[in-house]
XYZ file of C-alpha atoms in Angstrom:
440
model
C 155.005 97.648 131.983
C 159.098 97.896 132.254
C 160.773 101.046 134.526
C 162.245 101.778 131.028
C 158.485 102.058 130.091
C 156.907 103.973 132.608
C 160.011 106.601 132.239
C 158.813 107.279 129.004
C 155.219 107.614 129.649
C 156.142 109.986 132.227
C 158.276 111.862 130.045
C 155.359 112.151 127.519
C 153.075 113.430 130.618
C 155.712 115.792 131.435
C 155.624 117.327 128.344
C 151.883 117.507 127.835
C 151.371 118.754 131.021
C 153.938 121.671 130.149
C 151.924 122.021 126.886
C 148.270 122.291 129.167
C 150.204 125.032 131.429
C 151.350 126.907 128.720
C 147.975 127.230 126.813
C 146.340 128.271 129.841
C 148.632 130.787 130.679
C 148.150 132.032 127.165
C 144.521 131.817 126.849
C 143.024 133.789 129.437
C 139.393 133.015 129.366
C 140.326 129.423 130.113
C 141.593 130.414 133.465
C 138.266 132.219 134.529
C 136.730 128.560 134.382
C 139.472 126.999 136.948
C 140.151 124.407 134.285
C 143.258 122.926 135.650
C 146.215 122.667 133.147
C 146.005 118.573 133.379
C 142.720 119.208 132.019
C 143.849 120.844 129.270
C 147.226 118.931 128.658
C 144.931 115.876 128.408
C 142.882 117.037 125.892
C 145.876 117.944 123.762
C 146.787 114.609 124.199
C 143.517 113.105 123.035
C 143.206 115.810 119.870
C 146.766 114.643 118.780
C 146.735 110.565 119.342
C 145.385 108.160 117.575
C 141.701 109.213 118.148
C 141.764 112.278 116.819
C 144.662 113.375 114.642
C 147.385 110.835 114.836
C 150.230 113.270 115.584
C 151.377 111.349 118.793
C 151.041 107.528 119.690
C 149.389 108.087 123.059
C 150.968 104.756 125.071
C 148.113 102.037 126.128
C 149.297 102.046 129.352
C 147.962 105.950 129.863
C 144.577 103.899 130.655
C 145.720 102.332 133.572
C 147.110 105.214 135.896
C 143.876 105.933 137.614
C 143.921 101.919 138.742
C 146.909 102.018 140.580
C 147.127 105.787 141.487
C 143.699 106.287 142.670
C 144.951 104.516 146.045
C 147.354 106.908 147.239
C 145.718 109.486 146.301
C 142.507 108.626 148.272
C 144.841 107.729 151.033
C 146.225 111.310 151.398
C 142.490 112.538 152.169
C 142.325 110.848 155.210
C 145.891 112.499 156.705
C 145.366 115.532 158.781
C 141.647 114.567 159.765
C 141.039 116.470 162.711
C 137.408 116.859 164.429
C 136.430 119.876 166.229
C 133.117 119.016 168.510
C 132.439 122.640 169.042
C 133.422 123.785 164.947
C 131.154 120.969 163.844
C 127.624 121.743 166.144
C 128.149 125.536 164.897
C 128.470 124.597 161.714
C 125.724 121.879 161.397
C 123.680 124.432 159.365
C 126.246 124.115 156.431
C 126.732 120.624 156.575
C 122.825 119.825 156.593
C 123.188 121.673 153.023
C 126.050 120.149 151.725
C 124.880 116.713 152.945
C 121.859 117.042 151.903
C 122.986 118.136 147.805
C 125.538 114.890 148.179
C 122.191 113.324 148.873
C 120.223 114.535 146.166
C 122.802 114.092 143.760
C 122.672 110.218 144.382
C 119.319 109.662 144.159
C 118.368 112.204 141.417
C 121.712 111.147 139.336
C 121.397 107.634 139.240
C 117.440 107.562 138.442
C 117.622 110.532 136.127
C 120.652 108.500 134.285
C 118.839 105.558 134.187
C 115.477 107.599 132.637
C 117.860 108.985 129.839
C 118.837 105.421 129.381
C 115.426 104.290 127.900
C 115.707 107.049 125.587
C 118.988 106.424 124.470
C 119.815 102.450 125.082
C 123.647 102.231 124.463
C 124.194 104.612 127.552
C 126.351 102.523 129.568
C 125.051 100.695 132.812
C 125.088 102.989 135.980
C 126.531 106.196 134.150
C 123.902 108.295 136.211
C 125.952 107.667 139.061
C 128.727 109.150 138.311
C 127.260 112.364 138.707
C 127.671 112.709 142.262
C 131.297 112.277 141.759
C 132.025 114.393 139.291
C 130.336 117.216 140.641
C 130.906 116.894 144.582
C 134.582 115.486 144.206
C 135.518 116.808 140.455
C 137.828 114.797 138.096
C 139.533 112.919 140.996
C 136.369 111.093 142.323
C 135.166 110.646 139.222
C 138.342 109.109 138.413
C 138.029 106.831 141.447
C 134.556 105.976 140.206
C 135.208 105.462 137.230
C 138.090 102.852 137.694
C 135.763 101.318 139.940
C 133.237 100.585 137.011
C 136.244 99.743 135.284
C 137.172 96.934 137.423
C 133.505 95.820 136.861
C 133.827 95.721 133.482
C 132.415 98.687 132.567
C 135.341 101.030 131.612
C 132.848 103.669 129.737
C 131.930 105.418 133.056
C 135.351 106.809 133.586
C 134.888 109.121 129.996
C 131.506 109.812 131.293
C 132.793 111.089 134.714
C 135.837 112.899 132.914
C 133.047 114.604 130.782
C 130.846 115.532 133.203
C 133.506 116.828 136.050
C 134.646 119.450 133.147
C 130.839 120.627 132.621
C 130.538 120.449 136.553
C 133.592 123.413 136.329
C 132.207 125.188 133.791
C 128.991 125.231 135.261
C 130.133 126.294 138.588
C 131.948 129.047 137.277
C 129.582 130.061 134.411
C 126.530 130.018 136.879
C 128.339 130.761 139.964
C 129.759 134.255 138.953
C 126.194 135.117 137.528
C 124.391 134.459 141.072
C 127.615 136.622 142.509
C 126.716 139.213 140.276
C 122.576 139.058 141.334
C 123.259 138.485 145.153
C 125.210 141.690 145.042
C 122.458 143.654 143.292
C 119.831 142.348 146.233
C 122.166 143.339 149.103
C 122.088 139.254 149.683
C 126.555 139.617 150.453
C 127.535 140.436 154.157
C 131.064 141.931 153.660
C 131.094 143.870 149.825
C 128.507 145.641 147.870
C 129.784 144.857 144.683
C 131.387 141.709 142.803
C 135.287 141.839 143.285
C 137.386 141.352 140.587
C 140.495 139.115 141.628
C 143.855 140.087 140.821
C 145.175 138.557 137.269
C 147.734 136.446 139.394
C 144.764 134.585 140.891
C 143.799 133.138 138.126
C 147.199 132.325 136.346
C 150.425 133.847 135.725
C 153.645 134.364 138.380
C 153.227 134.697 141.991
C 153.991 137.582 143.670
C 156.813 137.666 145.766
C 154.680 138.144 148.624
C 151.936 135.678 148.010
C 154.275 133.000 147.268
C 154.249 129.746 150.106
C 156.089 126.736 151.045
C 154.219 123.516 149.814
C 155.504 122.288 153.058
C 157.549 122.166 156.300
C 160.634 119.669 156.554
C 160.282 117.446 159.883
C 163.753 115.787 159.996
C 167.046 116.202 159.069
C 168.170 115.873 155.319
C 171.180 113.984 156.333
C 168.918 111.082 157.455
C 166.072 111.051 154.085
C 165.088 113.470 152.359
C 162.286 114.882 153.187
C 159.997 114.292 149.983
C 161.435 110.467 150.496
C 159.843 110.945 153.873
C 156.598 111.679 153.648
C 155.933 109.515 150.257
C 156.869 107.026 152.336
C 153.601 107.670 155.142
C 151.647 107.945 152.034
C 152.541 104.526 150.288
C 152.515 102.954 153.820
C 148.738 103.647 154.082
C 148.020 101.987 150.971
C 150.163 98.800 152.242
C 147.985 98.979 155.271
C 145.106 99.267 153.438
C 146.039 96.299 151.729
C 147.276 93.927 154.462
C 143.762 94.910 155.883
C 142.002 93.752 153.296
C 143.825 90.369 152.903
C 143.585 89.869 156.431
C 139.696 90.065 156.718
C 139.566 88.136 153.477
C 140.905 85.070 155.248
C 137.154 85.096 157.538
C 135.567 86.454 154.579
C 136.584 85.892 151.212
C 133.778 88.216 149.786
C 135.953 91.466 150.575
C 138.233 91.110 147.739
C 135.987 92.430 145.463
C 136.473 95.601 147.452
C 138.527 98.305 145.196
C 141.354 99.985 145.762
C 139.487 103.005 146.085
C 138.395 101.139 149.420
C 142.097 100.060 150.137
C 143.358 103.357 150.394
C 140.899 104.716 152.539
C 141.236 102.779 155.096
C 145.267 102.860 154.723
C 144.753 106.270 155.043
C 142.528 106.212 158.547
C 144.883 103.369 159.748
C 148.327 105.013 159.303
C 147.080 108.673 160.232
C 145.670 107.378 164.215
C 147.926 105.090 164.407
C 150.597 107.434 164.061
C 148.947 110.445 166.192
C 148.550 107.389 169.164
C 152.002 106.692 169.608
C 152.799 110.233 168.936
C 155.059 109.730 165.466
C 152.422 112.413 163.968
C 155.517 114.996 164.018
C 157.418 113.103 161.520
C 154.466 113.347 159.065
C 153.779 116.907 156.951
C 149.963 116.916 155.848
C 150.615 119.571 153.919
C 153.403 117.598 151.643
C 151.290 114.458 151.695
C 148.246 116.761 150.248
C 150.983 117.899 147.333
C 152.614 114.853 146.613
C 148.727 113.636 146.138
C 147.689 116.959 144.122
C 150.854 115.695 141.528
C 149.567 112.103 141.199
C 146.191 113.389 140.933
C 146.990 115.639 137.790
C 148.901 112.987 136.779
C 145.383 110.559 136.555
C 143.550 113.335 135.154
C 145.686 113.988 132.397
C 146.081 110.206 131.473
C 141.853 109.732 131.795
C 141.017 112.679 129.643
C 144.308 111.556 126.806
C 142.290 108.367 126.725
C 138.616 109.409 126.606
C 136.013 106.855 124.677
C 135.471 110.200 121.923
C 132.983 107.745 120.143
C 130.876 107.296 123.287
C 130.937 110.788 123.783
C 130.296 112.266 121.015
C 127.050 109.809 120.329
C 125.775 110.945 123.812
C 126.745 113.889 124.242
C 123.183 115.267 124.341
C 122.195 113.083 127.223
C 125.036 113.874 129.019
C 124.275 117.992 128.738
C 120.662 117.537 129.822
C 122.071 115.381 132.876
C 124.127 117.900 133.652
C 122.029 120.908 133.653
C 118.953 119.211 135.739
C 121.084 118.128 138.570
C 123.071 121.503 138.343
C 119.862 123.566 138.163
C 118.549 121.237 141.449
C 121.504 122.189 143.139
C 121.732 125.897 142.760
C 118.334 125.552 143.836
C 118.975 123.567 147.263
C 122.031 125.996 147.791
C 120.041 128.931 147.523
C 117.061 127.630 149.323
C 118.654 125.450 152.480
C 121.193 128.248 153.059
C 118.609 131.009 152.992
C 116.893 128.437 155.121
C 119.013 127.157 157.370
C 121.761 129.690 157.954
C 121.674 132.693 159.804
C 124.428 134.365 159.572
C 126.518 134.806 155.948
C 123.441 132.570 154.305
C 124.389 133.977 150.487
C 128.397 133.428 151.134
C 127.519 129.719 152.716
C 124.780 128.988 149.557
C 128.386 130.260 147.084
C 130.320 127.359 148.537
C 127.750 124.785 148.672
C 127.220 125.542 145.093
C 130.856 126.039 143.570
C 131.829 122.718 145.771
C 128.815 120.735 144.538
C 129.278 121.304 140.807
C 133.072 121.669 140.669
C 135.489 121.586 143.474
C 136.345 122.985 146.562
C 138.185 125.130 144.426
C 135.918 126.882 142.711
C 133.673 127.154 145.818
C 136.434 129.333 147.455
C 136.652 131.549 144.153
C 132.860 132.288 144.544
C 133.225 132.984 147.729
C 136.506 135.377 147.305
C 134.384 137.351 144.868
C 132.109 138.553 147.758
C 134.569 138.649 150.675
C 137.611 140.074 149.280
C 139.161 139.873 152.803
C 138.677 136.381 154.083
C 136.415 137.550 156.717
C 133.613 134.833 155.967
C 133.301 131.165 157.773
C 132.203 129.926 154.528
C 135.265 128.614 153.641
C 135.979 127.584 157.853
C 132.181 125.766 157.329
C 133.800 123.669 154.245
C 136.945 122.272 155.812
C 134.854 121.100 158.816
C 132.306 119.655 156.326
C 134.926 117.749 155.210
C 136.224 116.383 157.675
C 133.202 115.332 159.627
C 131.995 113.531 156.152
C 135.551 112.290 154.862
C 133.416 108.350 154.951
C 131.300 109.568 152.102
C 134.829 109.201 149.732
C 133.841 105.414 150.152
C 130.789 105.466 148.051
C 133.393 105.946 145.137
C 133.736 102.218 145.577
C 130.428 101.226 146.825
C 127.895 102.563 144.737
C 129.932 101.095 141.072
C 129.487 97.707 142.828
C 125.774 98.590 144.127
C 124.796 99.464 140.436
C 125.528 96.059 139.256
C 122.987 94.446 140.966
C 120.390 97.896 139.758
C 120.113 101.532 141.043
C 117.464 100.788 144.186
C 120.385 100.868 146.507
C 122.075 103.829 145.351
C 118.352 105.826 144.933
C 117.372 104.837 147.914
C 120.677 105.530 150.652
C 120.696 108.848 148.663
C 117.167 109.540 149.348
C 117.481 108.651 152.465
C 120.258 110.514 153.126
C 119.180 114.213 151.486
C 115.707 113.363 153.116
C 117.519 113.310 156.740
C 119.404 116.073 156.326
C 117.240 118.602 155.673
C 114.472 117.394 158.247
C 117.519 117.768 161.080
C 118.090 120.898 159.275
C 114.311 122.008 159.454
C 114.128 120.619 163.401
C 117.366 122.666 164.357
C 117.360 125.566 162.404
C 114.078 126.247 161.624
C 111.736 127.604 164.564
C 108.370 129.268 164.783
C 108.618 132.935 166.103
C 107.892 133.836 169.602
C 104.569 135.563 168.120
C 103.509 132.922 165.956
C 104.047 129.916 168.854
């Protein structure tokens, strides 16, 4: 690939990603499932190439933007990590639910995929795995997944994950504004008693003057590097850290370079962030750009992985893949309902919205099922999340470590997922859940 090259390929995502904005803007019901205009522009892409109608030559090279992007971007999740001791002991509760569906996602996924592989052989080796990615971390971990299994030589898993992050989002949003709708009814909300419906600028459209924000803060002076310059710069630092890492423990062990560079940027990301807040150079770095710059490259690997979808693999398991995706979204509407009921004591309905709009699409849609029964950002739901988050940020490392566990056969994955969901709600259960006075 020649600069002259990648120009154009960006050119041509340019324009499709124009095309994906414009037809959601346009067709409205598309923007009540929070399918992102990448989405969309991708599939444009993949109904006019070569696959489909042979309108547009869709560039080889589109297939091998998650590889090299998926870095940086997984990078940029570890900037900003902040723990609060106090935030994360009050909201255990939450993450004992959220933990605990990551969990059962991993062990369910992976031996429910391979089940549906004995009915239908040409499935491709560990697809039941990508499951947990798709739903917990939507089309960016699957992505990250999926390049993984890639690497391994099994590129099919990255359609697969594509797939089943888009079913994850309609699911959420399908499902998730019917349980709105029935929690309301049964008095289940804390702050409304009936379903609010957003404003049409929150799904789509122009801004309002008033809701309109900076996507960040400049540090420095321009006359020195400009600003953007600037805080790219943190970002692709972490991923040369990452690397240098890497090659330096590969000299004791040579066994690590088989690690991918979903792994890489990780730890760039966890090496450049405390190194930088311990010798105080933090102020020179904007989280909130480096979260941006990685929200562009991320549409960016969504749009190329969904232009270059395997549409024969799909479309040959395509009933599989539906029945995989209802029985682990059914399990965790299910777990939502019944650990936060469980578990939480105060805002248990709002808490059981997020657990189940994060686990099947994004955080994302999580905070529009939430909105829809706390019109005024009174609930910790959303507080509960971002703590969640960070206190669990490790888990983004299974992107890399389960594709590589699955070669050798599913026990690992089944059984650190088991483990795992299995753990979390027996701490749940010891902390939350107590006899009454009367009863002990």
């Amino acid at each position: 690939m020649t600069v002259a090259s990648l120009f154009s390929d960006m050119i041509l995502i340019g324009v499709f990603m124009l095309a994906g904005f414009f037809v959601r803007e346009i067709v409205k019901p598309i923007q009540k499932l929070f399918l992102p205009a990448s989405l969309i522009g991708g599939l444009l892409a993949l109904i006019l190439g070569q696959q489909m109608l042979g309108l547009v030559e869709i560039p080889e090279s589109f297939s091998k933007f998650s590889n090299v992007l998926i870095a940086p971007i997984m990078a940029a999740l570890l900037f900003g990590v902040t723990i609060n001791k106090k935030k994360v002991v009050g909201y255990m509760d939450y993450i004992c639910v959220e933990q605990g569906i990551y969990g059962m996602q991993m062990a369910v996924g992976a031996a429910l995929g391979a089940l549906l592989a004995v009915l239908w052989p040409g499935l491709p080796k560990g697809w039941g795995t990508m499951g947990v990615f798709a739903f917990q971390g939507g089309h960016g971990n699957a992505g990250a997944a999926g390049q993984t299994y890639e690497n391994l030589g099994i590129p099919e898993n990255l359609s697969v994950g594509m797939v089943l992050a888009t079913f994850g989002l309609i699911m959420a949003m399908l499902v998730g504004m019917v349980v709105v709708n029935i929690g309301v009814r049964k008095g289940w909300t804390k702050f409304v008693k009936d379903a609010q419906k957003q404003p049409d600028w929150y799904y789509g459209g122009v801004l309002p003057e008033e809701k309109r924000s900076s996507i960040g803060s400049t540090v420095t002076s321009s006359i020195g590097i400009n600003h953007l310059a600037l805080q790219g710069g943190w970002l692709l630092a972490a991923v040369y850290a990452g690397r240098l890492l890497i090659k330096a423990v590969g000299l004791v062990w040579p066994g690590v370079s088989v690690l991918p560079t979903v792994i890489q940027g990780i730890l760039g990301g966890a090496i450049i962030w405390n190194l930088a807040k311990a010798v105080k150079l933090d102020r020179y770095i904007d989280v909130k750009t480096i979260k941006h710059v990685s929200g562009f490259l991320l549409e960016v690997v969504v749009l190329t992985a969904m232009a270059t979808l395997d549409i024969e693999l799909i479309s040959t398991y395509i009933v599989p893949i539906v029945i995989y995706t209802a029985i682990c979204c059914a399990l965790t509407l299910a777990m939502s309902l019944g650990f936060c009921k469980l578990f939480c004591k105060e805002e248990w309905f709002e808490k059981a919205l997020m657990a189940f709009g994060v686990g099947t699409g994004n955080t994302a849609t999580g905070l529009a099922l939430v909105r829809a029964v706390d019109p005024d950002s009174n609930s910790s739901a959303p507080d509960n999340h971002g703590i969640y988050s960070a206190v669990m940020c490790w888990k983004e490392a299974f992107a890399g470590l389960i594709p590589m566990w699955t070669m050798s056969g599913i026990g690992m994955t089944v059984g650190v997922g088991g483990v795992m969901c299995a753990i979390c709600i027996i701490v749940g259960c010891i902390l939350f859940v107590r006899p009454s006075r009367k009863t002990a």
